Structures are given as structure tokens and as C-alpha cells.
mmCIF file of C-alpha atoms and ligand atoms in Angstrom:
data_model
loop_
_atom_site.group_PDB
_atom_site.id
_atom_site.type_symbol
_atom_site.label_atom_id
_atom_site.label_comp_id
_atom_site.label_asym_id
_atom_site.label_seq_id
_atom_site.Cartn_x
_atom_site.Cartn_y
_atom_site.Cartn_z
ATOM 1 C CA MET A 1 45.569 71.733 -178.708
ATOM 2 C CA LYS A 2 43.989 71.118 -182.080
ATOM 3 C CA VAL A 3 40.250 70.004 -182.044
ATOM 4 C CA ALA A 4 38.200 68.545 -185.046
ATOM 5 C CA ILE A 5 34.656 69.902 -184.767
ATOM 6 C CA ILE A 6 31.923 67.708 -186.031
ATOM 7 C CA PRO A 7 28.581 69.079 -185.259
ATOM 8 C CA GLY A 8 26.960 66.362 -187.609
ATOM 9 C CA ASP A 9 23.060 66.386 -188.092
ATOM 10 C CA GLY A 10 19.869 67.285 -186.211
ATOM 11 C CA ILE A 11 20.444 68.667 -182.848
ATOM 12 C CA GLY A 12 24.102 68.133 -183.149
ATOM 13 C CA LYS A 13 24.168 71.377 -185.119
ATOM 14 C CA GLU A 14 22.230 72.996 -182.181
ATOM 15 C CA VAL A 15 24.139 71.728 -179.063
ATOM 16 C CA LEU A 16 27.648 71.582 -180.380
ATOM 17 C CA PRO A 17 27.700 75.441 -181.098
ATOM 18 C CA SER A 18 26.327 75.964 -177.590
ATOM 19 C CA ALA A 19 28.779 73.786 -176.035
ATOM 20 C CA LEU A 20 31.608 75.509 -177.994
ATOM 21 C CA SER A 21 30.483 79.023 -176.849
ATOM 22 C CA VAL A 22 31.008 77.588 -173.329
ATOM 23 C CA LEU A 23 34.483 76.399 -174.142
ATOM 24 C CA ASP A 24 35.306 79.730 -175.917
ATOM 25 C CA ALA A 25 34.521 81.398 -172.747
ATOM 26 C CA PHE A 26 37.846 80.194 -171.138
ATOM 27 C CA GLY A 27 39.768 81.724 -173.778
ATOM 28 C CA LEU A 28 42.243 78.765 -174.113
ATOM 29 C CA ASP A 29 44.776 78.303 -176.662
ATOM 30 C CA ILE A 30 42.612 75.809 -178.899
ATOM 31 C CA GLU A 31 43.019 75.455 -182.672
ATOM 32 C CA LYS A 32 39.400 74.418 -184.151
ATOM 33 C CA VAL A 33 39.106 72.389 -187.274
ATOM 34 C CA PRO A 34 35.398 72.575 -188.343
ATOM 35 C CA LEU A 35 34.360 69.479 -190.477
ATOM 36 C CA LYS A 36 30.944 68.931 -192.234
ATOM 37 C CA ILE A 37 30.348 65.257 -191.994
ATOM 38 C CA GLY A 38 27.174 63.105 -191.855
ATOM 39 C CA TYR A 39 23.634 62.606 -193.539
ATOM 40 C CA ASP A 40 23.464 66.019 -195.146
ATOM 41 C CA LYS A 41 26.857 65.370 -196.836
ATOM 42 C CA TRP A 42 25.837 61.933 -197.818
ATOM 43 C CA LYS A 43 22.776 63.389 -199.522
ATOM 44 C CA LYS A 44 24.867 65.903 -201.477
ATOM 45 C CA THR A 45 27.886 63.747 -202.311
ATOM 46 C CA GLY A 46 26.875 60.164 -201.724
ATOM 47 C CA SER A 47 29.462 59.769 -198.818
ATOM 48 C CA ALA A 48 29.085 60.794 -195.188
ATOM 49 C CA ILE A 49 32.779 61.068 -194.614
ATOM 50 C CA THR A 50 35.698 61.075 -197.089
ATOM 51 C CA ASP A 51 39.247 59.976 -196.679
ATOM 52 C CA ASP A 52 40.383 63.707 -196.566
ATOM 53 C CA ASP A 53 38.153 64.130 -193.479
ATOM 54 C CA ILE A 54 39.709 61.153 -191.798
ATOM 55 C CA ALA A 55 43.149 62.636 -192.654
ATOM 56 C CA LEU A 56 42.215 66.072 -191.262
ATOM 57 C CA ILE A 57 40.781 64.342 -187.977
ATOM 58 C CA LYS A 58 44.060 62.544 -187.681
ATOM 59 C CA GLN A 59 45.991 65.795 -187.590
ATOM 60 C CA CYS A 60 44.110 66.862 -184.632
ATOM 61 C CA ASP A 61 44.583 66.053 -180.950
ATOM 62 C CA CYS A 62 40.989 65.316 -180.440
ATOM 63 C CA VAL A 63 37.474 65.458 -181.891
ATOM 64 C CA LEU A 64 34.214 67.337 -180.497
ATOM 65 C CA PHE A 65 31.209 65.234 -181.949
ATOM 66 C CA GLY A 66 27.519 66.440 -182.026
ATOM 67 C CA ALA A 67 25.414 63.591 -183.439
ATOM 68 C CA ILE A 68 24.921 62.025 -186.826
ATOM 69 C CA THR A 69 21.647 60.720 -188.346
ATOM 70 C CA THR A 70 21.975 57.129 -189.794
ATOM 71 C CA VAL A 71 21.862 57.072 -193.393
ATOM 72 C CA PRO A 72 19.061 55.027 -194.839
ATOM 73 C CA ASP A 73 21.096 52.778 -196.887
ATOM 74 C CA PRO A 74 21.606 49.139 -196.063
ATOM 75 C CA ASN A 75 25.403 49.352 -197.004
ATOM 76 C CA TYR A 76 25.830 52.392 -194.977
ATOM 77 C CA ARG A 77 28.331 51.929 -191.964
ATOM 78 C CA SER A 78 27.819 54.476 -189.012
ATOM 79 C CA VAL A 79 30.312 57.322 -189.198
ATOM 80 C CA LEU A 80 30.601 56.948 -185.422
ATOM 81 C CA MET A 81 31.547 53.316 -185.625
ATOM 82 C CA LEU A 82 34.009 54.301 -188.389
ATOM 83 C CA LEU A 83 35.657 56.918 -186.544
ATOM 84 C CA ARG A 84 35.930 54.637 -183.298
ATOM 85 C CA LYS A 85 37.454 52.017 -185.333
ATOM 86 C CA GLU A 86 39.541 54.233 -187.571
ATOM 87 C CA LEU A 87 41.186 56.228 -184.629
ATOM 88 C CA ASP A 88 41.138 52.888 -182.456
ATOM 89 C CA LEU A 89 39.057 54.584 -179.745
ATOM 90 C CA TYR A 90 38.930 51.494 -177.696
ATOM 91 C CA ALA A 91 37.381 52.759 -174.403
ATOM 92 C CA ASN A 92 33.942 54.417 -174.172
ATOM 93 C CA ILE A 93 33.832 56.069 -170.837
ATOM 94 C CA ARG A 94 30.481 56.992 -169.674
ATOM 95 C CA PRO A 95 30.039 58.829 -166.331
ATOM 96 C CA PHE A 96 26.845 58.837 -164.405
ATOM 97 C CA THR A 97 26.668 61.098 -161.399
ATOM 98 C CA PRO A 98 23.434 62.683 -160.844
ATOM 99 C CA LEU A 99 23.256 66.462 -160.963
ATOM 100 C CA GLU A 100 21.855 68.277 -158.092
ATOM 101 C CA LYS A 101 18.080 69.138 -158.423
ATOM 102 C CA VAL A 102 17.352 67.009 -161.342
ATOM 103 C CA LYS A 103 14.379 64.774 -160.534
ATOM 104 C CA LEU A 104 15.349 61.049 -160.700
ATOM 105 C CA PRO A 105 13.029 57.801 -161.256
ATOM 106 C CA CYS A 106 15.284 55.990 -158.789
ATOM 107 C CA ALA A 107 17.486 56.330 -155.790
ATOM 108 C CA ARG A 108 19.703 59.510 -155.801
ATOM 109 C CA LYS A 109 22.826 58.271 -154.191
ATOM 110 C CA PHE A 110 24.962 56.625 -156.751
ATOM 111 C CA ASP A 111 28.051 57.652 -158.852
ATOM 112 C CA PHE A 112 29.229 55.232 -161.291
ATOM 113 C CA VAL A 113 31.170 55.045 -164.656
ATOM 114 C CA ILE A 114 30.363 52.573 -167.360
ATOM 115 C CA VAL A 115 33.672 51.506 -169.254
ATOM 116 C CA ARG A 116 32.321 50.108 -172.670
ATOM 117 C CA GLU A 117 34.652 48.363 -174.995
ATOM 118 C CA ASN A 118 34.303 50.174 -178.077
ATOM 119 C CA THR A 119 35.934 48.513 -181.140
ATOM 120 C CA GLU A 120 34.712 44.861 -181.106
ATOM 121 C CA GLY A 121 32.013 42.614 -179.727
ATOM 122 C CA MET A 122 28.791 42.613 -181.674
ATOM 123 C CA TYR A 123 30.135 45.868 -183.573
ATOM 124 C CA SER A 124 32.882 43.922 -185.332
ATOM 125 C CA GLY A 125 31.337 44.629 -188.493
ATOM 126 C CA VAL A 126 31.768 40.943 -189.576
ATOM 127 C CA GLU A 127 28.194 40.504 -191.019
ATOM 128 C CA GLU A 128 26.390 38.622 -193.702
ATOM 129 C CA LEU A 129 22.953 39.349 -194.813
ATOM 130 C CA HIS A 130 21.258 36.449 -197.093
ATOM 131 C CA GLU A 131 17.747 35.820 -198.266
ATOM 132 C CA ASP A 132 16.730 33.833 -195.276
ATOM 133 C CA VAL A 133 19.428 34.279 -192.699
ATOM 134 C CA ALA A 134 21.659 36.854 -191.366
ATOM 135 C CA TYR A 135 25.029 36.712 -189.225
ATOM 136 C CA THR A 136 26.806 39.136 -187.059
ATOM 137 C CA THR A 137 29.999 37.644 -185.581
ATOM 138 C CA ARG A 138 30.754 38.785 -182.189
ATOM 139 C CA ILE A 139 34.404 38.948 -181.862
ATOM 140 C CA ILE A 140 36.077 39.338 -178.365
ATOM 141 C CA THR A 141 39.954 39.455 -178.570
ATOM 142 C CA ARG A 142 42.348 38.883 -175.515
ATOM 143 C CA LYS A 143 44.129 42.199 -176.756
ATOM 144 C CA GLY A 144 40.676 44.255 -176.660
ATOM 145 C CA SER A 145 39.609 42.812 -173.493
ATOM 146 C CA ALA A 146 42.820 43.385 -171.944
ATOM 147 C CA ARG A 147 43.172 46.947 -172.651
ATOM 148 C CA ILE A 148 39.752 47.795 -171.660
ATOM 149 C CA ALA A 149 40.087 46.012 -168.437
ATOM 150 C CA GLU A 150 43.152 47.944 -167.909
ATOM 151 C CA LYS A 151 41.578 51.322 -168.625
ATOM 152 C CA ALA A 152 38.792 50.284 -166.172
ATOM 153 C CA CYS A 153 41.395 49.188 -163.522
ATOM 154 C CA LYS A 154 43.212 52.508 -163.784
ATOM 155 C CA LEU A 155 39.829 54.506 -163.535
ATOM 156 C CA ALA A 156 38.892 52.425 -160.525
ATOM 157 C CA ASN A 157 42.290 53.187 -158.879
ATOM 158 C CA MET A 158 41.399 56.766 -158.948
ATOM 159 C CA ARG A 159 37.871 56.007 -157.520
ATOM 160 C CA LYS A 160 36.766 53.655 -154.896
ATOM 161 C CA LYS A 161 38.919 50.587 -156.424
ATOM 162 C CA GLU A 162 35.829 48.598 -157.108
ATOM 163 C CA LEU A 163 35.417 47.091 -160.366
ATOM 164 C CA THR A 164 32.175 45.159 -161.825
ATOM 165 C CA ILE A 165 32.697 42.941 -164.694
ATOM 166 C CA VAL A 166 29.320 42.689 -166.643
ATOM 167 C CA HIS A 167 28.991 39.681 -169.032
ATOM 168 C CA LYS A 168 26.671 36.912 -170.061
ATOM 169 C CA ALA A 169 29.317 34.041 -169.516
ATOM 170 C CA ASN A 170 26.386 31.552 -168.524
ATOM 171 C CA VAL A 171 25.535 31.485 -172.334
ATOM 172 C CA LEU A 172 28.255 32.881 -174.399
ATOM 173 C CA LYS A 173 31.747 31.391 -174.539
ATOM 174 C CA SER A 174 33.095 34.758 -175.999
ATOM 175 C CA ASP A 175 31.910 36.132 -172.696
ATOM 176 C CA SER A 176 33.513 33.849 -170.307
ATOM 177 C CA PHE A 177 36.654 34.511 -172.256
ATOM 178 C CA PHE A 178 36.094 38.189 -171.739
ATOM 179 C CA ARG A 179 35.441 37.658 -168.125
ATOM 180 C CA ASP A 180 38.546 35.501 -167.587
ATOM 181 C CA VAL A 181 40.702 38.153 -169.214
ATOM 182 C CA CYS A 182 39.045 41.007 -167.105
ATOM 183 C CA THR A 183 39.559 39.078 -163.954
ATOM 184 C CA GLY A 184 43.320 38.437 -164.726
ATOM 185 C CA VAL A 185 43.859 42.049 -165.307
ATOM 186 C CA ALA A 186 41.873 43.079 -162.109
ATOM 187 C CA LYS A 187 44.098 40.638 -159.938
ATOM 188 C CA LYS A 188 47.375 41.794 -161.631
ATOM 189 C CA ASN A 189 46.437 45.446 -160.653
ATOM 190 C CA GLY A 190 45.228 44.661 -157.317
ATOM 191 C CA ILE A 191 41.731 45.921 -157.753
ATOM 192 C CA ALA A 192 38.790 44.188 -155.743
ATOM 193 C CA TYR A 193 36.042 43.203 -158.529
ATOM 194 C CA ASN A 194 32.951 41.215 -158.647
ATOM 195 C CA GLU A 195 31.003 39.901 -161.505
ATOM 196 C CA MET A 196 27.299 40.422 -162.633
ATOM 197 C CA LEU A 197 25.434 38.856 -165.586
ATOM 198 C CA VAL A 198 24.206 41.475 -167.708
ATOM 199 C CA ASP A 199 20.364 40.942 -167.400
ATOM 200 C CA ALA A 200 21.082 40.747 -163.530
ATOM 201 C CA MET A 201 22.956 44.055 -163.820
ATOM 202 C CA ALA A 202 20.243 45.825 -165.668
ATOM 203 C CA TYR A 203 17.893 44.986 -162.869
ATOM 204 C CA ASP A 204 20.201 45.674 -159.919
ATOM 205 C CA MET A 205 21.672 48.856 -161.291
ATOM 206 C CA ILE A 206 17.983 50.478 -160.925
ATOM 207 C CA LEU A 207 17.317 48.821 -157.364
ATOM 208 C CA HIS A 208 21.012 49.471 -155.957
ATOM 209 C CA PRO A 209 22.697 51.982 -157.978
ATOM 210 C CA GLY A 210 24.904 52.937 -155.085
ATOM 211 C CA LYS A 211 26.652 49.485 -155.003
ATOM 212 C CA TYR A 212 28.679 50.304 -158.261
ATOM 213 C CA ASP A 213 31.727 52.308 -159.053
ATOM 214 C CA VAL A 214 33.427 51.287 -162.196
ATOM 215 C CA ILE A 215 31.478 48.870 -164.680
ATOM 216 C CA VAL A 216 33.490 47.238 -167.499
ATOM 217 C CA THR A 217 31.592 45.310 -170.262
ATOM 218 C CA THR A 218 31.519 44.476 -173.945
ATOM 219 C CA ASN A 219 30.358 46.790 -176.741
ATOM 220 C CA LEU A 220 26.625 46.097 -176.945
ATOM 221 C CA PHE A 221 25.990 45.342 -173.254
ATOM 222 C CA GLY A 222 27.595 48.878 -172.511
ATOM 223 C CA ASP A 223 25.602 50.522 -175.222
ATOM 224 C CA ILE A 224 22.417 49.295 -173.492
ATOM 225 C CA LEU A 225 23.357 49.674 -170.023
ATOM 226 C CA SER A 226 24.370 53.156 -170.710
ATOM 227 C CA ASP A 227 20.936 54.164 -171.827
ATOM 228 C CA GLU A 228 19.426 52.652 -168.956
ATOM 229 C CA ALA A 229 21.730 54.626 -166.744
ATOM 230 C CA ALA A 230 21.008 57.821 -168.738
ATOM 231 C CA ALA A 231 17.362 57.385 -167.654
ATOM 232 C CA MET A 232 18.516 57.046 -164.087
ATOM 233 C CA VAL A 233 20.246 60.468 -164.026
ATOM 234 C CA GLY A 234 17.387 62.272 -165.681
ATOM 235 C CA GLY A 235 17.747 61.710 -169.359
ATOM 236 C CA LEU A 236 20.023 61.548 -172.317
ATOM 237 C CA GLY A 237 20.178 65.346 -172.517
ATOM 238 C CA LEU A 238 22.495 65.251 -169.471
ATOM 239 C CA CYS A 239 24.916 62.530 -170.507
ATOM 240 C CA PRO A 240 28.523 62.936 -171.864
ATOM 241 C CA SER A 241 30.970 60.452 -173.096
ATOM 242 C CA ALA A 242 34.590 60.030 -173.812
ATOM 243 C CA ASN A 243 35.852 57.642 -176.556
ATOM 244 C CA ILE A 244 39.521 57.082 -175.684
ATOM 245 C CA GLY A 245 42.266 55.596 -177.588
ATOM 246 C CA ASP A 246 46.090 55.715 -177.055
ATOM 247 C CA LYS A 247 46.493 58.310 -179.589
ATOM 248 C CA TYR A 248 43.046 60.022 -180.018
ATOM 249 C CA ALA A 249 40.049 60.895 -178.203
ATOM 250 C CA LEU A 250 36.637 61.632 -179.311
ATOM 251 C CA PHE A 251 34.176 63.458 -176.987
ATOM 252 C CA GLU A 252 30.349 63.356 -177.606
ATOM 253 C CA PRO A 253 27.040 63.516 -175.960
ATOM 254 C CA ILE A 254 25.401 59.855 -175.711
ATOM 255 C CA HIS A 255 22.272 61.232 -177.398
ATOM 256 C CA GLY A 256 21.377 61.028 -181.106
ATOM 257 C CA SER A 257 20.514 63.545 -183.725
ATOM 258 C CA ALA A 258 16.865 63.548 -182.465
ATOM 259 C CA PRO A 259 15.210 64.601 -185.814
ATOM 260 C CA ASP A 260 11.916 65.004 -183.913
ATOM 261 C CA ILE A 261 13.256 68.181 -182.185
ATOM 262 C CA ALA A 262 15.904 69.149 -184.392
ATOM 263 C CA GLY A 263 15.554 72.842 -185.745
ATOM 264 C CA LYS A 264 13.321 73.977 -182.886
ATOM 265 C CA GLY A 265 16.271 75.185 -180.694
ATOM 266 C CA ILE A 266 15.085 73.404 -177.626
ATOM 267 C CA ALA A 267 17.667 70.591 -177.358
ATOM 268 C CA ASN A 268 19.363 70.295 -174.035
ATOM 269 C CA PRO A 269 23.083 71.269 -174.483
ATOM 270 C CA ILE A 270 24.132 70.056 -171.185
ATOM 271 C CA ALA A 271 25.432 66.660 -172.542
ATOM 272 C CA ALA A 272 27.428 68.273 -174.973
ATOM 273 C CA ILE A 273 28.875 71.019 -172.598
ATOM 274 C CA LEU A 274 29.743 68.127 -170.084
ATOM 275 C CA SER A 275 31.519 66.413 -173.173
ATOM 276 C CA VAL A 276 33.405 69.610 -173.456
ATOM 277 C CA LYS A 277 34.276 69.246 -169.668
ATOM 278 C CA MET A 278 35.494 65.532 -170.098
ATOM 279 C CA MET A 279 37.703 67.026 -173.135
ATOM 280 C CA LEU A 280 39.143 69.661 -170.812
ATOM 281 C CA GLU A 281 39.915 67.160 -168.210
ATOM 282 C CA TYR A 282 41.638 64.761 -170.783
ATOM 283 C CA ALA A 283 43.555 67.969 -171.872
ATOM 284 C CA GLY A 284 44.602 68.610 -168.273
ATOM 285 C CA HIS A 285 42.544 71.710 -167.787
ATOM 286 C CA THR A 286 40.977 70.682 -164.389
ATOM 287 C CA ARG A 287 40.235 73.980 -163.118
ATOM 288 C CA GLU A 288 38.035 74.830 -166.118
ATOM 289 C CA ALA A 289 36.467 71.504 -166.239
ATOM 290 C CA ILE A 290 35.247 71.987 -162.428
ATOM 291 C CA SER A 291 33.823 75.346 -163.105
ATOM 292 C CA ILE A 292 31.717 73.854 -165.992
ATOM 293 C CA PHE A 293 30.321 71.202 -163.679
ATOM 294 C CA ILE A 294 29.553 74.032 -160.940
ATOM 295 C CA ALA A 295 27.826 76.186 -163.494
ATOM 296 C CA VAL A 296 25.828 73.406 -165.099
ATOM 297 C CA ASN A 297 24.508 72.395 -161.475
ATOM 298 C CA LYS A 298 23.858 75.987 -160.745
ATOM 299 C CA VAL A 299 21.654 76.739 -163.816
ATOM 300 C CA ILE A 300 19.526 73.469 -163.192
ATOM 301 C CA ASP A 301 19.124 74.842 -159.596
ATOM 302 C CA MET A 302 18.125 78.270 -161.208
ATOM 303 C CA GLY A 303 15.563 76.405 -163.385
ATOM 304 C CA ILE A 304 17.190 77.624 -166.577
ATOM 305 C CA VAL A 305 16.423 74.273 -168.405
ATOM 306 C CA THR A 306 15.163 72.934 -171.575
ATOM 307 C CA PRO A 307 11.813 71.291 -171.955
ATOM 308 C CA ASP A 308 13.120 67.786 -171.506
ATOM 309 C CA LEU A 309 13.637 68.868 -167.906
ATOM 310 C CA GLY A 310 10.486 70.653 -167.421
ATOM 311 C CA GLY A 311 11.713 74.108 -168.458
ATOM 312 C CA THR A 312 10.985 76.480 -171.184
ATOM 313 C CA TYR A 313 14.327 77.690 -171.909
ATOM 314 C CA SER A 314 16.198 77.390 -175.293
ATOM 315 C CA THR A 315 19.491 75.663 -176.001
ATOM 316 C CA ILE A 316 21.308 78.931 -176.328
ATOM 317 C CA ASP A 317 19.603 80.333 -173.189
ATOM 318 C CA VAL A 318 21.114 77.388 -171.292
ATOM 319 C CA SER A 319 24.618 77.937 -172.582
ATOM 320 C CA ASN A 320 24.285 81.666 -172.216
ATOM 321 C CA ALA A 321 23.494 81.201 -168.570
ATOM 322 C CA ILE A 322 26.288 78.920 -168.002
ATOM 323 C CA ILE A 323 28.808 81.375 -169.652
ATOM 324 C CA LYS A 324 27.690 84.124 -167.485
ATOM 325 C CA LEU A 325 28.119 81.943 -164.439
ATOM 326 C CA ILE A 326 31.725 81.062 -165.699
ATOM 327 C CA ARG A 327 32.778 84.664 -166.293
HETATM 328 C C1 IPM B 401 25.894 55.177 -178.684
HETATM 329 C C2 IPM B 401 25.122 54.983 -179.983
HETATM 330 C C3 IPM B 401 25.881 54.455 -181.188
HETATM 331 C C4 IPM B 401 26.355 53.029 -180.715
HETATM 332 C C5 IPM B 401 25.098 54.511 -182.525
HETATM 333 C C6 IPM B 401 24.770 55.779 -182.881
HETATM 334 C C7 IPM B 401 25.972 53.782 -183.550
HETATM 335 O O1 IPM B 401 24.075 54.483 -179.622
HETATM 336 O O2 IPM B 401 27.081 56.033 -178.856
HETATM 337 O O3 IPM B 401 25.564 54.747 -177.585
HETATM 338 O O4 IPM B 401 25.462 52.068 -180.845
HETATM 339 O O5 IPM B 401 27.297 52.934 -180.271
HETATM 340 MG MG1 MG B 402 23.627 53.979 -177.472
#
């Protein structure tokens, strides 16, 4: 397997090396293609990512991504969004399973996955900025809705076979369209489904998280709900994600580059390490993926955690402890 390695900026440069050291502990046959992409590159060269970078990425099977700082330029388009579009990574899979011993702000008993449409909706990129008005066109296509619904049904089939379709169809025509396509796909696949309006979902997810299994939604709603879910499992430092297309995949922690703590060596590497776990699952290395999950739970149990979880350990301490357990 050939993997493009993009640490990016800020804590991406700290958590990704930590996660790679965990990956290396398995001694798998993985060819790494390191790439310097992001804000630092933009400062030096005027572009955050080049066509050559994209060509190199397309020669790989998947990407491991850290985090990239948004460049302060009104014409700048997020590198992450560009890669999602360019590689057609239409499904953003975000699992929320509480880890043992992590203190939660809500009920403990839940285990759900947000399946976020990742290439259209409010992120269409069709925008206009004028003196007194600005437009963003929210594009929802039949193809885009059907393929994300298919992904969600496939996942539901491997889990409790329950799908929740989240939308705002009471206000947005584009969302009644999204809902109708999703319900059609669920019926075709024999998956039991229910619907939630996104505002009610934001509320109920906290009160009754145990009710949910697979949640499918549009791009921006998925972005917002997944940060809420991250708070429910104990913080963004714990949450991985997989951006999946038919040809490529990109694995990344949900968190950003966190400039406020960058360079201090205290960023939580668990989200990045669990992103490696998702990559290993994708590549069929199930045994290794399970052993990462067990080791992550164990280090938390042992109290070897970074300050975001109330500990005093460094990024590297955490990954070293995980590696020791794996060995
Ligand atoms: C995420 C992030 C990105 C998004 C940003 C960094 C473009 O918030 O992956 O959730 O909005 O999708
Ligand atoms: Mg987000």
C-alpha cells in the first residue's frame, strides 16, 4: 500500500508523526510518500498545494492527513476541501464511540456514526461576494444524495440496520429533495429509517444519544453535528474520520491545526492514531486496527493522557505508551 503523508500545519506536524510511529510498530509493507502542503508552503511559495502535489497524491492508495491552517486570503480555497473534491471523497465517515474511562458530559451509552456528504451542499464552492450582498449556492444532486445514502445503508447493514436521515426539509427545498432520495435508497436496501430535522437532532443527540446508529446528512449539517458529537465523546482530540471515495480515501483527525497549542508538544495524538486505525480497517488490516483500539483505551485507563484529558503527558509520551502496549 502506498500512502501520501501530509502533516500540514500546527499540531498536524506533531500528531501525525506520533500516529506514524504507531503505524510503524506493526512493520506492515507500507510505502510512505511525504508531502509538504499547507499554510507554511503558501507563505514561502504563494500556493498551499500544487498540481504536482495532487498528481503525486493520485499515485497513492490513500492519504494520511494532519491539519491545515486556513490561509488569510479571501480568494483562498481550503486544501482539505480541494482534496475532497479533487479525489471525489464523497463520504465523510465519523464514528463516535466513547472510549473507556474518558469523562463525558452526557450519558455514556451510545455508539453512532455520522455519515456526512462531503462534496456538495453548502460547500459547493459556488459563491459570489459583492459590495452589499454575498451568495453561497447550496447544491444537492440526485447522484450526490444517492451515493451517500448507499454508503450509509451499507454501514447500517453491518451495524444495527438503523438509519437516521437528518435534514431541514421543513424550510429548504434542497433538503426535501435530499430526504426523498435518501428514503428511496433506504427502502431499496431494506434498511429501517427515521427522519430528524437538524435542529431537533442537535437537541436529541445530547439527551438520547443511545437511540442513534447511522446518521446520514448533508455537508454543513454533518460538519456541525460532528463537532457536537466530538464534545459528547470527550473532545476533538479523540475523534478520527475517514473521507472515502470510490477510488481514493483520506484519513484525518476531525480537529484543526490548533495554533494556540502548536509547538508545545502537548496535542492529543489519539484522534490521529485512531485515524490510522480507520486506515488499517479500510486496507483490511483488521487485527492491527483492533489492537490500536485496545491500546488507546488502555493508555487512557493508565492515565497516560495529554492536558485536554486532564493529564500531564506529552504527545510523544502517549504514542510511545501505545506502541509499548502494541509490542
Ligand atoms: C472538518 C473541518 C473542515 C470542514 C474545514 C477545516 C474546512 O471543519 O473537517 O470538519 O468544514 O469540513
Ligand atoms: Mg468541522
